Short mmCIF file of N, CA, C and O in Angstrom, two decimals:
data_model
loop_
_atom_site.label_atom_id
_atom_site.label_comp_id
_atom_site.label_asym_id
_atom_site.label_seq_id
_atom_site.Cartn_x
_atom_site.Cartn_y
_atom_site.Cartn_z
N MET T 13 109.37 95.84 104.83
CA MET T 13 108.54 94.99 104.00
C MET T 13 107.66 95.89 103.12
O MET T 13 107.07 96.85 103.60
N GLN T 14 107.58 95.56 101.87
CA GLN T 14 106.78 96.32 100.92
C GLN T 14 105.34 95.82 100.90
O GLN T 14 105.05 94.71 101.36
N HIS T 15 104.44 96.64 100.36
CA HIS T 15 103.02 96.32 100.30
C HIS T 15 102.76 94.95 99.67
O HIS T 15 102.05 94.11 100.25
N ASP T 16 103.30 94.71 98.49
CA ASP T 16 103.02 93.45 97.79
C ASP T 16 103.51 92.24 98.57
O ASP T 16 102.85 91.20 98.60
N GLU T 17 104.67 92.36 99.21
CA GLU T 17 105.18 91.26 100.02
C GLU T 17 104.28 91.01 101.23
O GLU T 17 103.97 89.87 101.57
N PHE T 18 103.86 92.08 101.89
CA PHE T 18 102.99 91.96 103.06
C PHE T 18 101.71 91.22 102.68
O PHE T 18 101.33 90.23 103.31
N ILE T 19 101.03 91.70 101.64
CA ILE T 19 99.77 91.09 101.21
C ILE T 19 100.00 89.67 100.72
O ILE T 19 99.19 88.77 101.02
N GLY T 20 101.09 89.42 100.03
CA GLY T 20 101.40 88.07 99.58
C GLY T 20 101.61 87.11 100.74
O GLY T 20 101.18 85.95 100.68
N GLN T 21 102.27 87.58 101.79
CA GLN T 21 102.47 86.75 102.97
C GLN T 21 101.14 86.42 103.65
O GLN T 21 100.90 85.29 104.07
N VAL T 22 100.27 87.41 103.77
CA VAL T 22 98.95 87.18 104.36
C VAL T 22 98.18 86.16 103.51
O VAL T 22 97.62 85.19 104.03
N GLN T 23 98.20 86.35 102.20
CA GLN T 23 97.47 85.44 101.31
C GLN T 23 98.00 84.01 101.43
O GLN T 23 97.21 83.06 101.56
N ALA T 24 99.31 83.84 101.41
CA ALA T 24 99.89 82.50 101.47
C ALA T 24 99.65 81.83 102.82
O ALA T 24 99.23 80.67 102.87
N ARG T 25 99.90 82.53 103.91
CA ARG T 25 99.78 81.92 105.24
C ARG T 25 98.34 81.62 105.62
O ARG T 25 98.08 80.64 106.32
N ALA T 26 97.42 82.45 105.16
CA ALA T 26 96.00 82.22 105.47
C ALA T 26 95.34 81.34 104.41
O ALA T 26 94.16 81.02 104.54
N ARG T 27 96.11 81.00 103.38
CA ARG T 27 95.59 80.18 102.29
C ARG T 27 94.34 80.80 101.67
O ARG T 27 93.32 80.14 101.49
N LEU T 28 94.45 82.06 101.34
CA LEU T 28 93.33 82.81 100.76
C LEU T 28 93.35 82.68 99.24
O LEU T 28 94.42 82.55 98.64
N GLY T 29 92.20 82.73 98.64
CA GLY T 29 92.07 82.50 97.21
C GLY T 29 92.58 83.62 96.32
O GLY T 29 92.89 83.38 95.15
N SER T 30 92.67 84.83 96.84
CA SER T 30 93.09 85.95 96.00
C SER T 30 93.77 87.03 96.81
O SER T 30 93.64 87.09 98.04
N ARG T 31 94.47 87.89 96.09
CA ARG T 31 95.09 89.05 96.74
C ARG T 31 94.01 89.98 97.28
O ARG T 31 94.20 90.62 98.31
N GLY T 32 92.88 90.04 96.60
CA GLY T 32 91.77 90.86 97.09
C GLY T 32 91.29 90.38 98.45
O GLY T 32 90.98 91.19 99.33
N ASP T 33 91.22 89.05 98.63
CA ASP T 33 90.85 88.50 99.94
C ASP T 33 91.88 88.90 100.99
O ASP T 33 91.52 89.26 102.12
N ALA T 34 93.16 88.82 100.62
CA ALA T 34 94.22 89.19 101.56
C ALA T 34 94.16 90.68 101.92
O ALA T 34 94.35 91.06 103.08
N GLU T 35 93.87 91.52 100.95
CA GLU T 35 93.70 92.95 101.21
C GLU T 35 92.54 93.18 102.16
O GLU T 35 92.64 93.98 103.10
N ARG T 36 91.43 92.50 101.92
CA ARG T 36 90.22 92.67 102.74
C ARG T 36 90.46 92.26 104.18
O ARG T 36 90.11 92.98 105.11
N VAL T 37 91.10 91.10 104.42
CA VAL T 37 91.31 90.67 105.80
C VAL T 37 92.35 91.54 106.48
O VAL T 37 92.23 91.83 107.67
N THR T 38 93.36 91.98 105.73
CA THR T 38 94.36 92.88 106.32
C THR T 38 93.69 94.16 106.78
O THR T 38 93.91 94.63 107.91
N ARG T 39 92.86 94.74 105.92
CA ARG T 39 92.14 95.97 106.29
C ARG T 39 91.26 95.74 107.51
O ARG T 39 91.26 96.54 108.45
N ALA T 40 90.52 94.63 107.53
CA ALA T 40 89.61 94.34 108.64
C ALA T 40 90.36 94.22 109.96
O ALA T 40 89.95 94.78 110.98
N VAL T 41 91.46 93.49 109.95
CA VAL T 41 92.23 93.28 111.18
C VAL T 41 92.87 94.58 111.64
O VAL T 41 92.81 94.93 112.84
N LEU T 42 93.48 95.31 110.73
CA LEU T 42 94.14 96.55 111.13
C LEU T 42 93.15 97.59 111.62
O LEU T 42 93.44 98.32 112.58
N GLU T 43 91.99 97.67 111.01
CA GLU T 43 90.99 98.61 111.51
C GLU T 43 90.53 98.22 112.90
O GLU T 43 90.37 99.08 113.77
N ALA T 44 90.32 96.93 113.15
CA ALA T 44 89.90 96.49 114.49
C ALA T 44 90.99 96.78 115.52
O ALA T 44 90.70 97.24 116.62
N ILE T 45 92.24 96.51 115.16
CA ILE T 45 93.35 96.82 116.07
C ILE T 45 93.41 98.32 116.32
O ILE T 45 93.55 98.78 117.46
N GLY T 46 93.32 99.09 115.25
CA GLY T 46 93.39 100.55 115.37
C GLY T 46 92.29 101.13 116.22
O GLY T 46 92.49 102.13 116.91
N GLU T 47 91.12 100.51 116.18
CA GLU T 47 90.01 100.98 117.01
C GLU T 47 90.24 100.66 118.48
O GLU T 47 89.70 101.34 119.36
N ARG T 48 91.06 99.66 118.78
CA ARG T 48 91.24 99.19 120.15
C ARG T 48 92.43 99.81 120.87
O ARG T 48 92.39 100.06 122.06
N ILE T 49 93.53 100.07 120.14
CA ILE T 49 94.74 100.54 120.81
C ILE T 49 94.77 102.07 120.88
O ILE T 49 94.06 102.75 120.14
N PRO T 50 95.59 102.63 121.77
CA PRO T 50 95.69 104.09 121.89
C PRO T 50 96.16 104.73 120.58
O PRO T 50 96.97 104.16 119.84
N ASP T 51 95.68 105.94 120.31
CA ASP T 51 96.00 106.64 119.07
C ASP T 51 97.49 106.80 118.82
O ASP T 51 97.96 106.63 117.71
N GLY T 52 98.26 107.14 119.82
CA GLY T 52 99.71 107.31 119.64
C GLY T 52 100.37 106.03 119.18
O GLY T 52 101.26 106.04 118.31
N LEU T 53 99.95 104.93 119.72
CA LEU T 53 100.48 103.63 119.32
C LEU T 53 100.01 103.28 117.92
O LEU T 53 100.76 102.69 117.14
N THR T 54 98.78 103.66 117.59
CA THR T 54 98.26 103.43 116.24
C THR T 54 99.17 104.12 115.22
O THR T 54 99.56 103.53 114.22
N GLY T 55 99.51 105.37 115.49
CA GLY T 55 100.38 106.11 114.59
C GLY T 55 101.76 105.51 114.49
O GLY T 55 102.35 105.46 113.40
N ASN T 56 102.30 105.05 115.61
CA ASN T 56 103.62 104.43 115.63
C ASN T 56 103.62 103.16 114.78
O ASN T 56 104.52 102.94 113.98
N LEU T 57 102.61 102.32 114.96
CA LEU T 57 102.50 101.09 114.19
C LEU T 57 102.34 101.41 112.70
O LEU T 57 103.03 100.84 111.85
N ALA T 58 101.45 102.34 112.38
CA ALA T 58 101.20 102.70 110.98
C ALA T 58 102.45 103.23 110.30
O ALA T 58 102.68 102.94 109.12
N SER T 59 103.27 103.96 111.03
CA SER T 59 104.47 104.56 110.43
C SER T 59 105.51 103.53 110.02
O SER T 59 106.38 103.82 109.19
N GLN T 60 105.42 102.32 110.58
CA GLN T 60 106.37 101.26 110.24
C GLN T 60 105.89 100.37 109.11
O GLN T 60 106.61 99.45 108.70
N LEU T 61 104.71 100.64 108.60
CA LEU T 61 104.13 99.79 107.56
C LEU T 61 104.12 100.51 106.22
O LEU T 61 104.20 101.73 106.17
N PRO T 62 104.01 99.75 105.13
CA PRO T 62 103.84 100.41 103.83
C PRO T 62 102.65 101.37 103.90
O PRO T 62 101.65 101.09 104.57
N ARG T 63 102.75 102.49 103.22
CA ARG T 63 101.76 103.55 103.30
C ARG T 63 100.34 103.04 103.12
O ARG T 63 99.44 103.36 103.90
N GLU T 64 100.11 102.20 102.09
CA GLU T 64 98.76 101.72 101.79
C GLU T 64 98.20 100.89 102.93
O GLU T 64 96.99 100.89 103.18
N ILE T 65 99.04 100.17 103.61
CA ILE T 65 98.60 99.31 104.72
C ILE T 65 98.44 100.14 105.99
O ILE T 65 97.47 100.00 106.72
N GLY T 66 99.37 101.04 106.24
CA GLY T 66 99.28 101.91 107.41
C GLY T 66 98.04 102.78 107.41
O GLY T 66 97.53 103.15 108.47
N GLU T 67 97.53 103.10 106.23
CA GLU T 67 96.31 103.92 106.14
C GLU T 67 95.12 103.27 106.82
O GLU T 67 94.25 103.96 107.34
N HIS T 68 95.08 101.95 106.84
CA HIS T 68 93.97 101.27 107.52
C HIS T 68 93.97 101.59 109.01
O HIS T 68 92.91 101.67 109.64
N LEU T 69 95.14 101.79 109.57
CA LEU T 69 95.26 102.18 110.98
C LEU T 69 94.99 103.66 111.16
O LEU T 69 94.27 104.06 112.08
N ARG T 70 95.56 104.47 110.30
CA ARG T 70 95.41 105.93 110.44
C ARG T 70 93.95 106.37 110.39
O ARG T 70 93.56 107.32 111.04
N ARG T 71 93.14 105.65 109.60
CA ARG T 71 91.71 105.99 109.50
C ARG T 71 90.98 105.81 110.83
O ARG T 71 89.91 106.37 111.01
N THR T 72 91.54 105.03 111.73
CA THR T 72 90.85 104.77 113.00
C THR T 72 91.16 105.79 114.07
O THR T 72 90.50 105.81 115.11
N GLU T 73 92.18 106.64 113.84
CA GLU T 73 92.53 107.63 114.85
C GLU T 73 91.42 108.66 114.98
O GLU T 73 90.87 109.13 114.00
N ARG T 74 91.07 108.99 116.24
CA ARG T 74 89.97 109.91 116.53
C ARG T 74 90.47 111.03 117.43
O ARG T 74 90.46 110.89 118.65
N PRO T 75 90.88 112.14 116.86
CA PRO T 75 91.38 113.24 117.69
C PRO T 75 90.32 113.84 118.61
O PRO T 75 90.64 114.49 119.59
N ASP T 76 89.04 113.60 118.30
CA ASP T 76 87.96 114.15 119.13
C ASP T 76 87.71 113.33 120.40
O ASP T 76 86.95 113.74 121.25
N ARG T 77 88.36 112.18 120.51
CA ARG T 77 88.19 111.34 121.71
C ARG T 77 89.41 111.48 122.60
O ARG T 77 90.34 112.22 122.31
N ASP T 78 89.43 110.70 123.66
CA ASP T 78 90.55 110.80 124.59
C ASP T 78 91.80 110.06 124.11
O ASP T 78 92.84 110.10 124.76
N GLY T 79 91.73 109.37 122.98
CA GLY T 79 92.90 108.72 122.40
C GLY T 79 93.29 107.40 123.01
O GLY T 79 94.35 106.87 122.71
N THR T 80 92.44 106.84 123.87
CA THR T 80 92.81 105.59 124.55
C THR T 80 92.33 104.36 123.81
O THR T 80 92.67 103.25 124.20
N GLY T 81 91.56 104.50 122.78
CA GLY T 81 91.02 103.36 122.06
C GLY T 81 89.71 102.90 122.67
O GLY T 81 89.41 103.17 123.83
N GLU T 82 88.93 102.23 121.85
CA GLU T 82 87.66 101.69 122.33
C GLU T 82 87.93 100.47 123.20
O GLU T 82 88.95 99.82 123.06
N HIS T 83 86.98 100.16 124.06
CA HIS T 83 87.15 99.02 124.94
C HIS T 83 86.25 97.88 124.47
O HIS T 83 85.03 97.99 124.52
N PHE T 84 86.89 96.81 123.97
CA PHE T 84 86.18 95.59 123.63
C PHE T 84 87.11 94.42 123.83
O PHE T 84 88.33 94.56 123.81
N ASP T 85 86.53 93.24 124.03
CA ASP T 85 87.31 92.03 124.32
C ASP T 85 87.51 91.21 123.05
O ASP T 85 87.24 91.67 121.94
N ARG T 86 87.99 89.97 123.22
CA ARG T 86 88.26 89.10 122.08
C ARG T 86 87.01 88.86 121.24
O ARG T 86 87.07 88.88 120.03
N ASN T 87 85.87 88.67 121.89
CA ASN T 87 84.63 88.47 121.13
C ASN T 87 84.27 89.71 120.32
O ASN T 87 83.86 89.60 119.16
N GLY T 88 84.43 90.88 120.91
CA GLY T 88 84.17 92.11 120.19
C GLY T 88 85.13 92.29 119.03
O GLY T 88 84.75 92.74 117.94
N PHE T 89 86.38 91.93 119.24
CA PHE T 89 87.38 92.00 118.19
C PHE T 89 87.01 91.05 117.05
O PHE T 89 87.00 91.44 115.88
N ALA T 90 86.67 89.81 117.40
CA ALA T 90 86.29 88.83 116.38
C ALA T 90 85.06 89.29 115.61
O ALA T 90 84.99 89.13 114.38
N ASP T 91 84.11 89.88 116.30
CA ASP T 91 82.91 90.39 115.63
C ASP T 91 83.26 91.47 114.62
O ASP T 91 82.72 91.50 113.52
N ARG T 92 84.15 92.38 115.00
CA ARG T 92 84.54 93.46 114.09
C ARG T 92 85.28 92.92 112.88
O ARG T 92 85.02 93.34 111.75
N VAL T 93 86.21 92.00 113.12
CA VAL T 93 86.96 91.42 112.00
C VAL T 93 86.00 90.63 111.10
O VAL T 93 86.06 90.73 109.88
N SER T 94 85.10 89.89 111.70
CA SER T 94 84.13 89.10 110.94
C SER T 94 83.26 89.99 110.07
O SER T 94 83.06 89.73 108.88
N GLU T 95 82.75 91.05 110.65
CA GLU T 95 81.87 91.97 109.93
C GLU T 95 82.58 92.60 108.73
O GLU T 95 82.00 92.75 107.65
N LYS T 96 83.85 92.94 108.90
CA LYS T 96 84.59 93.64 107.84
C LYS T 96 85.25 92.70 106.83
O LYS T 96 85.54 93.10 105.72
N SER T 97 85.50 91.45 107.25
CA SER T 97 86.22 90.53 106.37
C SER T 97 85.33 89.49 105.72
O SER T 97 85.69 88.91 104.71
N GLY T 98 84.19 89.21 106.35
CA GLY T 98 83.31 88.16 105.83
C GLY T 98 83.62 86.78 106.37
O GLY T 98 82.94 85.82 106.01
N TYR T 99 84.60 86.66 107.25
CA TYR T 99 84.93 85.37 107.86
C TYR T 99 84.19 85.24 109.19
O TYR T 99 84.02 86.22 109.91
N ASP T 100 83.78 84.02 109.52
CA ASP T 100 83.05 83.79 110.77
C ASP T 100 83.99 83.87 111.97
O ASP T 100 85.19 84.11 111.81
N GLY T 101 83.46 83.65 113.17
CA GLY T 101 84.23 83.79 114.41
C GLY T 101 85.59 83.12 114.40
O GLY T 101 86.62 83.79 114.49
N PRO T 102 85.66 81.78 114.27
CA PRO T 102 86.98 81.11 114.24
C PRO T 102 87.82 81.54 113.03
O PRO T 102 89.03 81.70 113.14
N GLY T 103 87.18 81.72 111.89
CA GLY T 103 87.90 82.17 110.71
C GLY T 103 88.45 83.57 110.89
O GLY T 103 89.56 83.88 110.46
N ALA T 104 87.67 84.43 111.53
CA ALA T 104 88.11 85.80 111.80
C ALA T 104 89.32 85.81 112.73
O ALA T 104 90.27 86.57 112.52
N ILE T 105 89.29 84.97 113.74
CA ILE T 105 90.43 84.89 114.67
C ILE T 105 91.66 84.36 113.93
O ILE T 105 92.77 84.86 114.12
N PHE T 106 91.48 83.36 113.07
CA PHE T 106 92.63 82.82 112.33
C PHE T 106 93.25 83.88 111.43
O PHE T 106 94.47 84.06 111.43
N VAL T 107 92.45 84.59 110.64
CA VAL T 107 93.04 85.60 109.75
C VAL T 107 93.68 86.72 110.57
O VAL T 107 94.71 87.28 110.15
N ALA T 108 93.13 87.02 111.73
CA ALA T 108 93.75 88.02 112.61
C ALA T 108 95.12 87.54 113.07
O ALA T 108 96.08 88.32 113.10
N ARG T 109 95.22 86.27 113.43
CA ARG T 109 96.51 85.70 113.84
C ARG T 109 97.53 85.82 112.72
O ARG T 109 98.69 86.17 112.95
N VAL T 110 97.10 85.53 111.49
CA VAL T 110 97.99 85.62 110.33
C VAL T 110 98.46 87.05 110.12
O VAL T 110 99.66 87.31 109.98
N VAL T 111 97.53 87.98 110.08
CA VAL T 111 97.90 89.39 109.84
C VAL T 111 98.84 89.87 110.94
O VAL T 111 99.84 90.53 110.66
N CYS T 112 98.57 89.51 112.18
CA CYS T 112 99.43 89.95 113.28
C CYS T 112 100.81 89.32 113.21
O CYS T 112 101.81 89.97 113.56
N GLU T 113 100.89 88.10 112.74
CA GLU T 113 102.20 87.46 112.55
C GLU T 113 103.02 88.23 111.51
O GLU T 113 104.20 88.51 111.72
N VAL T 114 102.39 88.60 110.40
CA VAL T 114 103.08 89.37 109.38
C VAL T 114 103.43 90.76 109.92
O VAL T 114 104.52 91.28 109.65
N LEU T 115 102.55 91.35 110.72
CA LEU T 115 102.85 92.64 111.36
C LEU T 115 104.10 92.56 112.22
O LEU T 115 104.95 93.47 112.18
N ARG T 116 104.22 91.49 113.00
CA ARG T 116 105.41 91.34 113.86
C ARG T 116 106.68 91.30 113.03
O ARG T 116 107.70 91.86 113.41
N GLU T 117 106.62 90.64 111.87
CA GLU T 117 107.79 90.54 111.01
C GLU T 117 108.09 91.84 110.29
O GLU T 117 109.24 92.10 109.93
N ALA T 118 107.09 92.66 110.07
CA ALA T 118 107.24 93.90 109.30
C ALA T 118 107.62 95.09 110.17
O ALA T 118 107.94 96.15 109.64
N THR T 119 107.57 94.95 111.49
CA THR T 119 107.82 96.08 112.38
C THR T 119 109.05 95.82 113.25
O THR T 119 109.51 94.69 113.39
N THR T 120 109.56 96.90 113.84
CA THR T 120 110.74 96.81 114.68
C THR T 120 110.50 97.57 115.98
O THR T 120 109.48 98.23 116.16
N GLY T 121 111.48 97.49 116.85
CA GLY T 121 111.46 98.29 118.07
C GLY T 121 110.43 97.85 119.10
O GLY T 121 110.05 98.64 119.96
N GLY T 122 109.98 96.63 119.00
CA GLY T 122 109.03 96.13 119.99
C GLY T 122 107.65 96.73 119.91
O GLY T 122 106.89 96.66 120.87
N VAL T 123 107.29 97.32 118.75
CA VAL T 123 105.98 97.95 118.65
C VAL T 123 104.85 96.94 118.83
O VAL T 123 103.83 97.25 119.44
N MET T 124 105.03 95.71 118.35
CA MET T 124 103.96 94.72 118.52
C MET T 124 103.84 94.28 119.98
O MET T 124 102.75 93.94 120.43
N ALA T 125 104.93 94.30 120.73
CA ALA T 125 104.85 94.02 122.15
C ALA T 125 104.06 95.12 122.86
O ALA T 125 103.26 94.85 123.76
N LYS T 126 104.23 96.36 122.41
CA LYS T 126 103.47 97.47 122.97
C LYS T 126 101.99 97.34 122.60
O LYS T 126 101.11 97.63 123.42
N VAL T 127 101.72 96.90 121.38
CA VAL T 127 100.33 96.65 120.97
C VAL T 127 99.74 95.59 121.87
O VAL T 127 98.65 95.76 122.43
N ARG T 128 100.44 94.48 122.03
CA ARG T 128 99.97 93.40 122.89
C ARG T 128 99.68 93.90 124.30
O ARG T 128 98.62 93.62 124.86
N ASP T 129 100.60 94.64 124.86
CA ASP T 129 100.44 95.12 126.24
C ASP T 129 99.28 96.10 126.40
O ASP T 129 98.77 96.27 127.50
N SER T 130 98.87 96.74 125.32
CA SER T 130 97.75 97.69 125.40
C SER T 130 96.39 97.00 125.30
O SER T 130 95.37 97.65 125.50
N LEU T 131 96.41 95.71 125.01
CA LEU T 131 95.16 94.96 124.83
C LEU T 131 94.74 94.25 126.10
O LEU T 131 95.58 93.96 126.96
N PRO T 132 93.45 93.92 126.21
CA PRO T 132 93.01 93.15 127.37
C PRO T 132 93.61 91.73 127.31
O PRO T 132 93.92 91.23 126.21
N PRO T 133 93.79 91.09 128.45
CA PRO T 133 94.43 89.77 128.49
C PRO T 133 93.82 88.73 127.55
O PRO T 133 94.55 87.92 126.98
N ASP T 134 92.51 88.75 127.35
CA ASP T 134 91.90 87.71 126.50
C ASP T 134 92.16 87.94 125.01
O ASP T 134 92.01 87.03 124.20
N LEU T 135 92.62 89.13 124.64
CA LEU T 135 92.90 89.43 123.23
C LEU T 135 94.39 89.28 122.90
O LEU T 135 94.75 89.10 121.74
N ARG T 136 95.24 89.31 123.88
CA ARG T 136 96.69 89.23 123.65
C ARG T 136 97.13 87.98 122.90
O ARG T 136 97.97 88.07 122.00
N PRO T 137 96.58 86.79 123.21
CA PRO T 137 97.01 85.60 122.47
C PRO T 137 96.71 85.68 120.97
O PRO T 137 97.46 85.14 120.17
N VAL T 138 95.65 86.37 120.58
CA VAL T 138 95.32 86.50 119.16
C VAL T 138 96.44 87.25 118.45
O VAL T 138 96.86 86.87 117.35
N VAL T 139 96.96 88.28 119.07
CA VAL T 139 97.99 89.11 118.46
C VAL T 139 99.34 88.40 118.43
O VAL T 139 100.14 88.64 117.53
N MET T 140 99.59 87.51 119.35
CA MET T 140 100.92 86.91 119.47
C MET T 140 100.99 85.43 119.05
O MET T 140 102.07 84.88 118.98
N ALA T 141 99.88 84.79 118.73
CA ALA T 141 99.86 83.34 118.50
C ALA T 141 100.55 82.90 117.22
O ALA T 141 101.10 81.80 117.17
N GLY T 142 100.49 83.67 116.18
CA GLY T 142 101.03 83.23 114.91
C GLY T 142 100.02 82.42 114.13
O GLY T 142 98.91 82.13 114.61
N SER T 143 100.40 82.01 112.94
CA SER T 143 99.46 81.38 112.03
C SER T 143 99.39 79.86 112.13
O SER T 143 98.53 79.24 111.51
N SER T 144 100.28 79.26 112.88
CA SER T 144 100.27 77.79 112.95
C SER T 144 100.17 77.34 114.40
O SER T 144 100.51 78.07 115.33
N GLY T 145 99.69 76.14 114.56
CA GLY T 145 99.54 75.58 115.90
C GLY T 145 98.33 76.11 116.62
O GLY T 145 97.56 76.92 116.08
N ARG T 146 98.15 75.65 117.82
CA ARG T 146 97.01 76.06 118.62
C ARG T 146 97.30 77.38 119.32
O ARG T 146 98.43 77.63 119.72
N MET T 147 96.27 78.15 119.51
CA MET T 147 96.40 79.40 120.24
C MET T 147 96.22 79.10 121.71
O MET T 147 95.27 78.46 122.11
N ARG T 148 97.17 79.53 122.51
CA ARG T 148 97.09 79.31 123.95
C ARG T 148 96.66 80.61 124.63
O ARG T 148 97.14 81.67 124.30
N ASP T 149 95.78 80.47 125.60
CA ASP T 149 95.34 81.64 126.36
C ASP T 149 96.33 81.98 127.44
O ASP T 149 97.13 81.25 127.86
#
């Protein structure tokens, strides 16, 4: 999937007003994911994405740390996405669901299943729920 298609899918599925909004929420979600998952997995996920999008993940890698990712739950994730995207708690979770749905379609080799498995149980549904319907815990 190319950059423009990825951002266009995020914009359409989240019903965002502009490509700039889609870029902003994509960056916010990927940075929050990148801060949470192990560095090796961050690099693997980033390598499967268009360069401009993968950079949002690469910026979160911290070679000076133990590489396991920061520890925060769904509320912490929502707070980070909200702070970076401008969407409130439920809105932040919804745009995260959209971005993750597009991520699943843009990646191969079960990398999103590995991302899911690296997250705490309360955050896994956000990554796997998709953009439509209710999110089940």
